[in-house]
Amino acid sequence: MLQSRYGRIVARQLLAAGLYGTGLMVLRQVSFSHWEVFAGFRLCALLLVGYRYWPALLVGETAYLALSAIQSVDRFGLAWAVLYSVPPAGAAMPVVAFSKERLGLFDATGGIKIPVLILCTFVCAVLWASMNILSFSVMRLPSDYVWMEIGRASCRERV
């Protein structure tokens, strides 16, 4: 199968999906709740990888997110798992494509127009934050979950 033209194309797509998904899994090992590097990795991949590999990026991210959602569906609920499995890269693809094609993110010499990059980053960040807020709004918290109360008194004590 790999000897045919379509076999090589499928193999490259699967390799791209696997590498992207593996990159996300590796980042999960070094990331924690206050240092999220996935958004930067995702945006860099969309900016630097050719359009023909974007479907593979969607497959790789969906597989990674679905695996995480399946592991936590009993804890946070089915609605959260479904929304969590939607790949944020898919929401950013039209924004990145518009930035590259219509706004001229890359000039003729290969340089980057920084204002366009900042606009693209900002719009993607708003989209991804909206997706997170939506998934958190349907999240069912476990019965043993304890809210951390940070009152004004505790803030004054630290000063």
PDB file of N, CA and C in Angstrom, residues 39 63 65 85 106 124 126 144:
ATOM      1  N   ALA A  39      -1.317  26.196  23.690  1.00  0.00           N
ATOM      2  CA  ALA A  39      -1.800  27.202  22.753  1.00  0.00           C
ATOM      3  C   ALA A  39      -0.678  27.670  21.830  1.00  0.00           C
ATOM      4  N   ALA A  63      -7.603  12.993  18.557  1.00  0.00           N
ATOM      5  CA  ALA A  63      -7.260  11.725  19.208  1.00  0.00           C
ATOM      6  C   ALA A  63      -6.717  11.973  20.607  1.00  0.00           C
ATOM      7  N   LEU A  65      -7.229  14.664  22.558  1.00  0.00           N
ATOM      8  CA  LEU A  65      -8.280  15.200  23.427  1.00  0.00           C
ATOM      9  C   LEU A  65      -9.321  14.136  23.765  1.00  0.00           C
ATOM     10  N   SER A  85     -13.509  17.363  23.597  1.00  0.00           N
ATOM     11  CA  SER A  85     -12.934  16.623  22.471  1.00  0.00           C
ATOM     12  C   SER A  85     -12.910  17.419  21.168  1.00  0.00           C
ATOM     13  N   PHE A 106       2.941  36.680   6.136  1.00  0.00           N
ATOM     14  CA  PHE A 106       4.320  36.517   5.665  1.00  0.00           C
ATOM     15  C   PHE A 106       4.500  37.375   4.420  1.00  0.00           C
ATOM     16  N   CYS A 124      -7.194  34.097  18.112  1.00  0.00           N
ATOM     17  CA  CYS A 124      -7.132  32.676  18.486  1.00  0.00           C
ATOM     18  C   CYS A 124      -7.275  32.503  19.992  1.00  0.00           C
ATOM     19  N   VAL A 126      -8.870  34.452  22.081  1.00  0.00           N
ATOM     20  CA  VAL A 126     -10.272  34.691  22.442  1.00  0.00           C
ATOM     21  C   VAL A 126     -11.137  33.482  22.079  1.00  0.00           C
ATOM     22  N   ASP A 144     -16.654  15.161  45.769  1.00  0.00           N
ATOM     23  CA  ASP A 144     -15.623  15.434  46.767  1.00  0.00           C
ATOM     24  C   ASP A 144     -14.800  16.684  46.445  1.00  0.00           C
TER      25      ASP A 144
END
